[in-house]
Short mmCIF file of C-alpha atoms and ligand atoms in Angstrom, two decimals:
data_model
loop_
_atom_site.label_atom_id
_atom_site.label_comp_id
_atom_site.label_asym_id
_atom_site.label_seq_id
_atom_site.Cartn_x
_atom_site.Cartn_y
_atom_site.Cartn_z
CA UNK A 240 -14.90 -19.71 -20.09
CA UNK A 241 -17.00 -20.28 -23.22
CA UNK A 242 -20.19 -18.68 -24.08
CA UNK A 243 -23.17 -21.03 -24.41
CA UNK A 244 -24.97 -20.29 -27.71
CA UNK A 245 -28.05 -22.14 -26.88
CA UNK A 246 -28.83 -20.00 -24.05
CA UNK A 247 -27.71 -16.31 -24.37
CA UNK A 248 -28.41 -15.75 -20.73
CA UNK A 249 -25.84 -18.09 -19.37
CA UNK A 250 -22.23 -18.64 -19.62
CA UNK A 251 -20.64 -22.19 -19.62
CA UNK A 252 -17.52 -22.88 -17.51
CA UNK A 253 -14.94 -25.45 -18.66
CA UNK A 254 -11.81 -26.62 -16.84
CA UNK A 255 -8.48 -26.58 -18.68
CA UNK A 256 -9.02 -30.03 -19.94
CA UNK A 257 -12.39 -29.08 -21.37
CA UNK A 258 -14.53 -30.73 -18.66
CA UNK A 259 -17.81 -28.94 -18.39
CA UNK A 260 -18.11 -27.51 -14.77
CA UNK A 261 -21.39 -25.69 -14.98
CA UNK A 262 -23.38 -22.87 -15.99
CA UNK A 263 -23.18 -19.44 -14.44
CA UNK A 264 -26.19 -17.07 -15.10
CA UNK A 265 -25.45 -13.91 -17.18
CA UNK A 266 -26.38 -11.71 -14.06
CA UNK A 267 -23.75 -13.51 -11.93
CA UNK A 268 -21.09 -12.85 -14.72
CA UNK A 269 -22.24 -9.20 -14.61
CA UNK A 270 -21.31 -9.12 -10.93
CA UNK A 271 -18.55 -11.68 -10.68
CA UNK A 272 -15.87 -9.68 -12.90
CA UNK A 273 -16.54 -6.20 -11.20
CA UNK A 274 -16.69 -7.95 -7.80
CA UNK A 275 -13.32 -9.60 -8.20
CA UNK A 276 -11.65 -6.44 -9.60
CA UNK A 277 -13.01 -4.21 -6.84
CA UNK A 278 -11.90 -6.68 -4.19
CA UNK A 279 -8.51 -7.64 -5.64
CA UNK A 280 -7.08 -4.48 -7.28
CA UNK A 281 -6.47 -2.38 -4.21
CA UNK A 282 -4.70 -5.23 -2.48
CA UNK A 283 -2.77 -5.94 -5.63
CA UNK A 284 -1.50 -2.35 -5.84
CA UNK A 285 -0.19 -2.50 -2.36
CA UNK A 286 1.47 -5.92 -2.88
CA UNK A 287 3.14 -4.73 -6.04
CA UNK A 288 4.46 -1.78 -4.34
CA UNK A 289 5.70 -3.92 -1.43
CA UNK A 290 7.31 -6.46 -3.78
CA UNK A 291 9.17 -3.83 -5.67
CA UNK A 292 10.26 -1.55 -2.95
CA UNK A 293 10.88 -3.91 -0.03
CA UNK A 294 11.44 -7.36 -1.55
CA UNK A 295 13.76 -6.29 -4.36
CA UNK A 296 11.04 -6.95 -6.97
CA UNK A 297 11.09 -10.59 -6.29
CA UNK A 298 7.66 -12.38 -6.71
CA UNK A 299 9.38 -15.53 -5.42
CA UNK A 300 10.28 -13.86 -2.22
CA UNK A 301 6.73 -12.54 -1.92
CA UNK A 302 5.42 -16.20 -2.46
CA UNK A 303 7.78 -17.35 0.26
CA UNK A 304 6.54 -14.74 2.63
CA UNK A 305 2.78 -15.48 1.86
CA UNK A 306 3.45 -19.03 2.44
CA UNK A 307 5.15 -18.51 5.74
CA UNK A 308 2.87 -15.94 7.19
CA UNK A 309 -0.53 -16.70 5.41
CA UNK A 310 -2.85 -13.98 3.95
CA UNK A 311 -2.56 -11.90 7.08
CA UNK A 312 0.85 -10.84 5.54
CA UNK A 313 -1.11 -8.56 3.26
CA UNK A 314 -2.77 -6.99 6.34
CA UNK A 315 0.64 -6.70 8.07
CA UNK A 316 2.51 -4.95 5.17
CA UNK A 317 -0.45 -2.45 4.36
CA UNK A 318 0.68 1.02 4.97
CA UNK A 319 -1.46 3.50 6.88
CA UNK A 320 -4.04 5.21 4.68
CA UNK A 321 -4.18 8.24 6.99
CA UNK A 322 -0.51 9.27 7.15
CA UNK A 323 -0.26 13.08 7.54
CA UNK A 324 2.81 13.58 5.29
CA UNK A 325 1.36 11.43 2.59
CA UNK A 326 -1.96 13.36 2.75
CA UNK A 327 -0.03 16.79 2.55
CA UNK A 328 1.58 15.52 -0.63
CA UNK A 329 -1.57 14.22 -2.21
CA UNK A 330 -3.73 17.18 -1.06
CA UNK A 331 -1.21 19.85 -2.37
CA UNK A 332 -0.66 18.01 -5.59
CA UNK A 333 -4.15 17.62 -6.30
CA UNK A 334 -5.07 21.21 -5.44
CA UNK A 335 -2.25 22.48 -7.74
CA UNK A 336 -3.58 20.36 -10.67
CA UNK A 337 -7.03 21.53 -10.08
CA UNK A 338 -5.96 25.09 -9.95
CA UNK A 339 -4.08 24.77 -13.27
CA UNK A 340 -7.20 23.31 -14.96
CA UNK A 341 -9.04 26.42 -13.91
CA UNK A 342 -6.59 29.18 -14.42
CA UNK A 343 -4.24 28.31 -17.30
CA UNK A 344 -5.58 29.60 -20.50
CA UNK A 345 -6.48 27.27 -23.35
CA UNK A 346 -8.62 27.37 -26.57
CA UNK A 347 -12.09 26.04 -26.39
CA UNK A 348 -12.62 22.52 -27.56
CA UNK A 349 -16.03 20.90 -28.24
CA UNK A 350 -15.85 16.94 -28.33
CA UNK A 351 -18.29 14.68 -30.07
CA UNK A 352 -21.96 15.12 -29.26
CA UNK A 353 -23.47 12.35 -27.35
CA UNK A 354 -26.60 10.43 -28.18
CA UNK A 355 -28.62 12.78 -25.91
CA UNK A 356 -27.14 15.76 -27.96
CA UNK A 357 -24.79 16.87 -25.23
CA UNK A 358 -21.57 18.43 -26.35
CA UNK A 359 -18.80 18.17 -23.94
CA UNK A 360 -16.67 21.36 -23.76
CA UNK A 361 -13.02 21.50 -22.57
CA UNK A 362 -10.31 24.06 -22.07
CA UNK A 363 -7.37 22.71 -24.15
CA UNK A 364 -4.72 23.69 -21.57
CA UNK A 365 -3.08 20.27 -21.09
CA UNK A 366 0.24 20.80 -22.58
CA UNK A 367 0.69 24.23 -20.69
CA UNK A 368 -0.36 22.51 -17.37
CA UNK A 369 2.20 19.86 -17.98
CA UNK A 370 4.86 22.33 -18.67
CA UNK A 371 3.98 24.43 -15.61
CA UNK A 372 3.85 21.30 -13.40
CA UNK A 373 7.41 20.21 -14.44
CA UNK A 374 8.71 23.75 -14.12
CA UNK A 375 7.01 23.98 -10.54
CA UNK A 376 8.75 20.60 -9.67
CA UNK A 377 12.06 21.86 -10.88
CA UNK A 378 11.71 25.18 -8.76
CA UNK A 379 10.87 23.12 -5.64
CA UNK A 380 13.81 20.85 -6.03
CA UNK A 381 16.10 23.81 -6.89
CA UNK A 382 14.75 25.40 -3.54
CA UNK A 383 15.93 22.29 -1.67
CA UNK A 384 12.89 20.17 -1.56
CA UNK A 385 13.87 16.40 -1.34
CA UNK A 386 11.29 14.85 -3.83
CA UNK A 387 12.58 11.43 -3.03
CA UNK A 388 10.07 11.64 -0.17
CA UNK A 389 7.39 10.66 -2.53
CA UNK A 390 9.18 7.38 -3.12
CA UNK A 391 9.72 6.90 0.71
CA UNK A 392 6.15 7.61 1.35
CA UNK A 393 4.78 5.71 -1.64
CA UNK A 394 3.26 3.04 0.39
CA UNK A 395 1.21 5.52 2.44
CA UNK A 396 0.33 7.44 -0.66
CA UNK A 397 -1.03 4.58 -2.51
CA UNK A 398 -2.89 3.15 0.53
CA UNK A 399 -4.45 6.58 1.11
CA UNK A 400 -5.37 6.87 -2.50
CA UNK A 401 -6.91 3.32 -2.53
CA UNK A 402 -9.36 4.25 0.26
CA UNK A 403 -10.07 7.81 -0.89
CA UNK A 404 -10.82 6.63 -4.36
CA UNK A 405 -13.15 3.85 -3.36
CA UNK A 406 -15.18 6.48 -1.47
CA UNK A 407 -14.87 8.87 -4.33
CA UNK A 408 -16.37 6.38 -6.71
CA UNK A 409 -19.27 5.83 -4.33
CA UNK A 410 -19.92 9.61 -4.32
CA UNK A 411 -19.83 9.62 -8.22
CA UNK A 412 -22.38 6.55 -8.16
CA UNK A 413 -24.84 8.59 -6.13
CA UNK A 414 -24.18 11.74 -8.08
CA UNK A 415 -24.85 10.09 -11.45
CA UNK A 416 -28.14 8.59 -10.16
CA UNK A 417 -29.56 11.76 -8.14
CA UNK A 418 -27.64 14.89 -9.33
CA UNK A 419 -26.27 14.14 -12.84
CA UNK A 420 -24.48 16.93 -14.82
CA UNK A 421 -25.98 15.80 -18.16
CA UNK A 422 -28.74 13.49 -19.40
CA UNK A 423 -26.11 10.74 -20.30
CA UNK A 424 -26.42 9.16 -17.06
CA UNK A 425 -28.52 6.69 -15.01
CA UNK A 426 -28.38 2.99 -14.03
CA UNK A 427 -26.80 0.46 -16.40
CA UNK A 428 -29.72 -1.81 -15.44
CA UNK A 429 -27.81 -4.71 -13.81
CA UNK A 430 -27.74 -3.44 -10.25
CA UNK A 431 -25.74 -1.32 -7.85
CA UNK A 432 -22.38 -3.28 -8.06
CA UNK A 433 -22.37 -2.99 -11.94
CA UNK A 434 -23.27 0.57 -11.56
CA UNK A 435 -20.51 1.21 -9.09
CA UNK A 436 -18.01 -0.44 -11.28
CA UNK A 437 -18.93 1.07 -14.73
CA UNK A 438 -20.31 4.29 -13.36
CA UNK A 439 -23.67 6.18 -13.58
CA UNK A 440 -22.54 9.17 -15.48
CA UNK A 441 -20.66 9.81 -18.69
CA UNK A 442 -19.62 13.40 -18.23
CA UNK A 443 -19.83 14.26 -14.50
CA UNK A 444 -18.68 17.87 -13.50
CA UNK A 445 -18.23 19.08 -9.91
CA UNK A 446 -18.17 22.92 -9.41
CA UNK A 447 -17.20 23.15 -13.21
CA UNK A 448 -14.28 20.74 -12.92
CA UNK A 449 -14.73 17.96 -15.37
CA UNK A 450 -14.23 14.72 -13.25
CA UNK A 451 -12.74 12.44 -16.08
CA UNK A 452 -10.28 15.09 -17.28
CA UNK A 453 -8.98 15.61 -13.80
CA UNK A 454 -8.86 11.82 -12.69
CA UNK A 455 -7.49 10.44 -15.91
CA UNK A 456 -5.26 13.34 -17.27
CA UNK A 457 -4.40 15.75 -14.64
CA UNK A 458 -4.12 13.34 -11.62
CA UNK A 459 -3.10 9.97 -13.11
CA UNK A 460 -0.95 10.88 -16.18
CA UNK A 461 0.44 13.90 -14.42
CA UNK A 462 1.32 11.85 -11.29
CA UNK A 463 3.05 9.26 -13.77
CA UNK A 464 5.47 12.06 -14.95
CA UNK A 465 6.05 13.72 -11.53
CA UNK A 466 6.56 10.36 -9.67
CA UNK A 467 9.12 9.18 -11.94
CA UNK A 468 11.19 12.38 -11.51
CA UNK A 469 10.68 11.88 -7.56
CA UNK A 470 11.94 8.16 -7.93
CA UNK A 471 14.95 9.50 -10.04
CA UNK A 472 15.67 11.99 -7.27
CA UNK A 473 15.46 9.40 -4.70
CA UNK A 474 17.99 7.18 -6.67
CA UNK A 475 20.49 10.06 -6.82
CA UNK A 476 20.16 10.51 -3.08
CA UNK A 477 20.93 6.80 -2.43
CA UNK A 478 23.42 6.11 -5.09
CA UNK A 479 25.02 9.72 -5.68
CA UNK A 480 23.66 10.06 -9.34
CA UNK A 481 21.02 9.01 -11.59
CA UNK A 482 21.94 5.94 -13.54
CA UNK A 483 21.88 5.81 -17.33
CA UNK A 484 19.14 3.09 -17.19
CA UNK A 485 16.85 5.49 -15.07
CA UNK A 486 17.57 8.41 -17.18
CA UNK A 487 16.60 6.43 -20.56
CA UNK A 488 13.49 4.87 -18.84
CA UNK A 489 12.33 8.29 -17.41
CA UNK A 490 13.15 10.21 -20.65
CA UNK A 491 11.01 7.92 -22.81
CA UNK A 492 8.15 8.05 -20.34
CA UNK A 493 8.35 11.80 -20.24
CA UNK A 494 8.19 12.01 -23.98
CA UNK A 495 5.28 9.63 -24.15
CA UNK A 496 3.45 11.68 -21.45
CA UNK A 497 4.42 14.96 -23.24
CA UNK A 498 2.84 13.45 -26.34
CA UNK A 499 -0.31 12.50 -24.37
CA UNK A 500 -0.82 16.19 -23.16
CA UNK A 501 -0.12 17.51 -26.66
CA UNK A 502 -2.94 15.23 -27.85
CA UNK A 503 -5.20 15.62 -24.62
CA UNK A 504 -8.18 16.85 -26.64
CA UNK A 505 -7.84 13.83 -28.96
CA UNK A 506 -7.88 11.62 -25.77
CA UNK A 507 -11.17 13.28 -24.77
CA UNK A 508 -12.74 11.74 -27.87
CA UNK A 509 -11.56 8.28 -27.24
CA UNK A 510 -13.27 5.20 -25.75
CA UNK A 511 -12.22 6.13 -22.14
CA UNK A 512 -14.05 9.25 -22.32
CA UNK A 513 -16.81 8.90 -24.86
CA UNK A 514 -17.91 5.39 -23.94
CA UNK A 515 -16.78 4.43 -20.38
CA UNK A 516 -18.55 6.14 -17.44
CA UNK A 517 -17.04 7.64 -14.51
CA UNK A 518 -16.87 4.78 -12.12
CA UNK A 519 -14.43 2.43 -10.50
CA UNK A 520 -13.10 0.94 -13.70
CA UNK A 521 -11.90 4.49 -15.03
CA UNK A 522 -11.78 6.78 -11.98
CA UNK A 523 -10.37 4.21 -9.53
CA UNK A 524 -8.00 3.09 -12.22
CA UNK A 525 -6.80 6.42 -12.98
CA UNK A 526 -6.35 7.74 -9.26
CA UNK A 527 -4.58 4.64 -8.08
CA UNK A 528 -3.61 2.07 -10.89
CA UNK A 529 -1.95 4.59 -13.01
CA UNK A 530 0.23 6.06 -10.20
CA UNK A 531 1.39 2.64 -9.09
CA UNK A 532 1.35 0.17 -12.07
CA UNK A 533 2.23 2.65 -14.71
CA UNK A 534 5.34 3.99 -12.81
CA UNK A 535 6.42 0.35 -11.63
CA UNK A 536 9.41 0.20 -13.96
CA UNK A 537 10.86 3.51 -12.53
CA UNK A 538 9.92 2.32 -9.08
CA UNK A 539 12.09 -0.71 -9.60
CA UNK A 540 14.97 1.04 -11.13
CA UNK A 541 15.16 3.46 -8.17
CA UNK A 542 16.88 1.07 -5.97
CA UNK A 543 18.32 -1.18 -8.78
CA UNK A 544 20.42 1.01 -11.03
CA UNK A 545 21.78 -0.77 -14.08
CA UNK A 546 24.70 0.64 -16.03
CA UNK A 547 23.78 0.42 -19.89
CA UNK A 548 26.70 2.37 -21.41
CA UNK A 549 26.31 4.99 -24.05
CA UNK A 550 25.76 2.66 -27.20
CA UNK A 551 22.97 0.62 -25.58
CA UNK A 552 21.34 3.71 -23.88
CA UNK A 553 21.34 5.61 -27.11
CA UNK A 554 19.88 2.59 -29.14
CA UNK A 555 16.90 1.98 -26.71
CA UNK A 556 16.23 5.86 -26.61
CA UNK A 557 16.18 6.01 -30.46
CA UNK A 558 13.93 2.77 -30.73
CA UNK A 559 11.66 4.15 -27.86
CA UNK A 560 11.22 7.54 -29.62
CA UNK A 561 10.44 5.96 -32.80
CA UNK A 562 7.76 3.72 -31.28
CA UNK A 563 6.16 6.73 -29.48
CA UNK A 564 6.20 8.74 -32.53
CA UNK A 565 4.56 5.90 -34.61
CA UNK A 566 1.85 5.60 -31.78
CA UNK A 567 1.18 9.30 -31.98
CA UNK A 568 1.24 9.31 -35.91
CA UNK A 569 -1.56 6.65 -35.99
CA UNK A 570 -3.79 8.66 -33.56
CA UNK A 571 -2.89 11.84 -35.66
CA UNK A 572 -3.66 10.19 -38.82
CA UNK A 573 -7.19 9.06 -37.95
CA UNK A 574 -8.13 12.39 -36.36
CA UNK A 575 -6.75 14.40 -39.24
CA UNK A 576 -8.56 12.03 -41.71
CA UNK A 577 -11.92 12.50 -39.87
CA UNK A 578 -11.45 16.27 -39.50
CA UNK A 579 -10.90 17.00 -43.27
CA UNK A 580 -13.64 14.54 -44.33
CA UNK A 581 -11.33 12.01 -45.66
CA UNK A 582 -9.80 14.44 -48.27
CA UNK A 583 -6.25 14.09 -47.47
CA UNK A 584 -3.13 12.02 -48.49
CA UNK A 585 -1.80 9.12 -46.32
CA UNK A 586 1.84 7.98 -46.96
CA UNK A 587 1.80 9.81 -50.15
CA UNK A 588 -1.35 8.40 -51.69
CA UNK A 589 -5.25 9.66 -51.45
CA UNK A 590 -6.66 8.13 -48.22
CA UNK A 591 -8.54 5.05 -48.71
CA UNK A 592 -11.89 5.06 -46.91
CA UNK A 593 -15.27 3.17 -46.25
CA UNK A 594 -18.23 5.53 -45.96
CA UNK A 595 -20.31 4.28 -43.21
CA UNK A 596 -23.82 5.21 -41.93
CA UNK A 597 -25.14 4.47 -38.43
CA UNK A 598 -28.13 5.11 -36.31
CA UNK A 599 -27.31 8.06 -34.17
CA UNK A 600 -29.88 7.26 -31.26
CA UNK A 601 -31.77 10.40 -31.93
CA UNK A 602 -34.23 9.05 -34.65
CA UNK A 603 -31.87 9.71 -37.51
CA UNK A 604 -28.86 8.38 -39.41
CA UNK A 605 -25.29 9.92 -39.26
CA UNK A 606 -22.38 9.39 -41.50
CA UNK A 607 -18.93 8.52 -40.54
CA UNK A 608 -15.68 7.60 -42.34
CA UNK A 609 -13.42 4.55 -41.70
CA UNK A 610 -9.78 4.83 -42.73
CA UNK A 611 -8.39 1.79 -44.52
CA UNK A 612 -4.83 2.97 -45.28
CA UNK A 613 -1.72 4.05 -43.58
CA UNK A 614 -1.47 2.75 -40.00
CA UNK A 615 -5.09 1.82 -40.17
CA UNK A 616 -4.56 -0.39 -43.17
CA UNK A 617 -2.10 -2.44 -41.42
CA UNK A 618 -4.32 -3.87 -38.77
CA UNK A 619 -7.32 -2.36 -37.06
CA UNK A 620 -5.42 -1.50 -33.95
CA UNK A 621 -1.81 -1.29 -35.07
CA UNK A 622 -1.24 1.54 -32.62
CA UNK A 623 -1.58 -0.85 -29.87
CA UNK A 624 1.57 -2.56 -31.30
CA UNK A 625 3.62 0.72 -30.93
CA UNK A 626 2.01 1.30 -27.44
CA UNK A 627 3.22 -1.89 -26.23
CA UNK A 628 6.64 -1.66 -27.75
CA UNK A 629 7.10 1.83 -26.29
CA UNK A 630 6.24 0.34 -22.90
CA UNK A 631 8.76 -2.56 -23.41
CA UNK A 632 11.44 -0.16 -24.38
CA UNK A 633 11.13 2.11 -21.35
CA UNK A 634 11.23 -1.09 -19.09
CA UNK A 635 14.03 -2.91 -20.79
CA UNK A 636 16.71 -0.56 -19.13
CA UNK A 637 16.33 -2.67 -16.17
CA UNK A 638 17.64 -5.64 -18.31
CA UNK A 639 16.58 -9.06 -17.32
CA UNK A 640 17.60 -9.58 -13.84
CA UNK A 641 13.91 -9.51 -12.63
CA UNK A 642 10.44 -9.71 -13.93
CA UNK A 643 9.04 -7.00 -11.82
CA UNK A 644 9.80 -4.05 -14.20
CA UNK A 645 7.90 -5.86 -16.93
CA UNK A 646 4.76 -6.08 -14.99
CA UNK A 647 3.24 -2.97 -16.66
CA UNK A 648 4.07 -4.42 -20.28
CA UNK A 649 2.28 -7.63 -19.41
CA UNK A 650 -0.81 -5.78 -17.93
CA UNK A 651 -0.78 -3.52 -21.17
CA UNK A 652 -0.85 -6.62 -23.57
CA UNK A 653 -3.95 -7.96 -21.63
CA UNK A 654 -5.69 -4.53 -21.46
CA UNK A 655 -5.19 -3.74 -25.17
CA UNK A 656 -6.09 -7.14 -26.47
CA UNK A 657 -9.28 -6.97 -24.33
CA UNK A 658 -9.77 -3.30 -25.71
CA UNK A 659 -9.38 -4.23 -29.25
CA UNK A 660 -12.20 -7.07 -28.80
CA UNK A 661 -14.37 -4.65 -26.87
CA UNK A 662 -14.05 -1.97 -29.55
CA UNK A 663 -14.63 -4.53 -32.35
CA UNK A 664 -17.99 -5.44 -30.64
CA UNK A 665 -18.72 -1.88 -30.19
CA UNK A 666 -18.06 -0.84 -33.77
CA UNK A 667 -19.78 -3.82 -35.25
CA UNK A 668 -22.84 -2.76 -33.19
CA UNK A 669 -22.61 0.72 -34.46
CA UNK A 670 -21.67 0.28 -37.99
CA UNK A 671 -22.84 -3.25 -38.80
CA UNK A 672 -22.24 -4.21 -42.44
CA UNK A 673 -19.86 -1.29 -43.00
CA UNK A 674 -17.66 -2.60 -40.11
CA UNK A 675 -17.56 -6.08 -41.73
CA UNK A 676 -16.48 -4.49 -45.04
CA UNK A 677 -13.58 -2.82 -42.98
CA UNK A 678 -12.67 -6.20 -41.44
CA UNK A 679 -12.56 -7.75 -44.94
CA UNK A 680 -10.27 -5.20 -46.09
CA UNK A 681 -8.06 -5.14 -42.87
CA UNK A 682 -8.55 -8.49 -41.47
CA UNK A 683 -6.27 -8.45 -38.52
CA UNK A 684 -7.14 -6.89 -35.20
CA UNK A 685 -3.66 -5.94 -33.85
CA UNK A 686 -0.61 -7.80 -35.40
CA UNK A 687 -0.60 -7.98 -39.15
CA UNK A 688 -0.53 -11.65 -40.21
CA UNK A 689 -0.91 -12.99 -36.68
CA UNK A 690 -3.83 -11.71 -34.55
P1 NDP B 920 -8.80 4.05 -30.75
O1 NDP B 920 -7.70 5.10 -31.20
O2 NDP B 920 -8.50 2.68 -31.01
O3 NDP B 920 -10.06 4.41 -31.30
C1 NDP B 920 -11.19 3.55 -31.35
C2 NDP B 920 -12.31 4.17 -32.02
O4 NDP B 920 -11.80 4.86 -33.19
C3 NDP B 920 -13.33 3.31 -32.51
O5 NDP B 920 -14.21 3.10 -31.49
C4 NDP B 920 -14.05 4.03 -33.66
O6 NDP B 920 -14.84 5.03 -33.06
C5 NDP B 920 -12.62 4.76 -34.29
N1 NDP B 920 -12.15 3.98 -35.35
C6 NDP B 920 -11.86 2.62 -35.30
N2 NDP B 920 -11.36 2.27 -36.59
C7 NDP B 920 -11.39 3.36 -37.39
C8 NDP B 920 -10.89 3.64 -38.60
N3 NDP B 920 -10.37 2.67 -39.43
N4 NDP B 920 -10.89 4.88 -39.05
C9 NDP B 920 -11.60 5.91 -38.33
N5 NDP B 920 -11.99 5.64 -37.14
C10 NDP B 920 -11.81 4.45 -36.54
O7 NDP B 920 -8.91 4.31 -29.15
P2 NDP B 920 -8.28 3.99 -27.84
O8 NDP B 920 -8.95 4.92 -26.88
O9 NDP B 920 -8.11 2.60 -27.71
O10 NDP B 920 -6.72 4.59 -28.04
C11 NDP B 920 -6.42 5.89 -28.14
C12 NDP B 920 -4.85 5.98 -27.61
O11 NDP B 920 -4.61 5.70 -26.31
C13 NDP B 920 -3.90 4.89 -28.52
O12 NDP B 920 -2.82 5.62 -28.74
C14 NDP B 920 -3.70 3.86 -27.62
O13 NDP B 920 -2.40 3.10 -27.87
C15 NDP B 920 -3.74 4.64 -26.23
N6 NDP B 920 -4.02 3.88 -25.11
C16 NDP B 920 -3.29 3.68 -24.08
C17 NDP B 920 -3.70 2.85 -22.94
C18 NDP B 920 -2.67 2.78 -21.75
O14 NDP B 920 -3.12 2.36 -20.77
N7 NDP B 920 -1.44 3.03 -21.97
C19 NDP B 920 -4.92 2.38 -22.82
C20 NDP B 920 -5.82 2.58 -23.98
C21 NDP B 920 -5.37 3.31 -25.08
P3 NDP B 920 -15.92 5.90 -33.81
O15 NDP B 920 -16.12 5.51 -35.20
O16 NDP B 920 -17.27 5.67 -33.00
O17 NDP B 920 -15.54 7.33 -33.65
#
């Protein structure tokens, strides 16, 4: 697809050999992407689960089945979305996390003010809630609970979440239009489908609970950790012990998730929260896509244990922890640099910065700083390199018998490349010539010298 410069309201389509195929009006493009993602992602989640858990992770076998049975195959493998046991697991887990959000103490955190002047306020109790969740899991298992049931019921759990989350996003759509929590709400101006996809509200709250903190952090990210532990338990039930490959993969992911909760208030100041509204893209994604796709390497390892041996297991663990640390340090560097107004040392030298001004949308001008040294001097999104490397390192314990455990890595590459482009567009719109200056000093988007 290539943009048609002569007509900003249309998008030209070309085939792979460059033949011009036609023009799609901008309004259709606004609809097409969201429509395809809303229609395809739920089925994709179920197909991925089925391929990993029932077809040995073989996409070739999946293709054979699809060829033999036609598209009706997807309907036939689709687990019930109203399974009682699955809903008991989902309901008790969600209720527990909602209760932790409310009762676990934490300091008050004020995030960046929005264009309407709204200052989102959070209770910084993410790390404590993560620790309590893991402790509660350990107590339940010690008391005899077979947490492997989560793996056994995963199809029904994902199916139930798919359907519930579609309805939940519809409720958020109406809430944003008719009963918003803040003035950062309303239609995006391109019709109901785009509104449903992107959301109609930036900071929805229901009965005092922040919706995005719940869906993104306390449901999606927390399930990622708990789900992996349940898968490892299921492996131990079937194979008598947890394999070293599973142990390495789960350990690295737990370190990554612990890092996330340690930095949860920093996350509340990122694009997901400050720019993306609570719609299908973010909320359905965190309620369904994260529990399925993000845990897919562990899902695969559950029934395909690999013996790595101590030297390889230790080498992968060390490399994985180094990448997770570098990713954390890049986020921390930027946050600290901004918090102290640029007066800090980065890698032993005074921080290099560009002082930028931008229209704050309230009739005035605000000032901001762009860091040009440290991780942020290597490329404009070097932290995405370490994010992808970490994901590769917790997938590689599966070795190379099958492509399925690498699905998340491939997805992450696509997501983060797209995100780097989206962020560049947003920052150029916000900072104008100051962003161009930053791009001149740090010319690469992601990989220094390459991209
Ligand atoms: P970033 O950390 O890339 O932050 C982007 C924002 O930072 C920009 O919009 C701009 O915001 C500000 N900024 C950009 N350049 C500079 C600079 N040089 N100096 C100071 N500020 C700058 O946001 P992400 O949300 O993409 O990433 C946050 C973390 O989440 C990362 O660790 C990333 O790897 C991870 N992540 C993980 C994903 C996953 O699915 N596993 C998906 C996405 C992210 P402004 O100036 O307006 O404040």
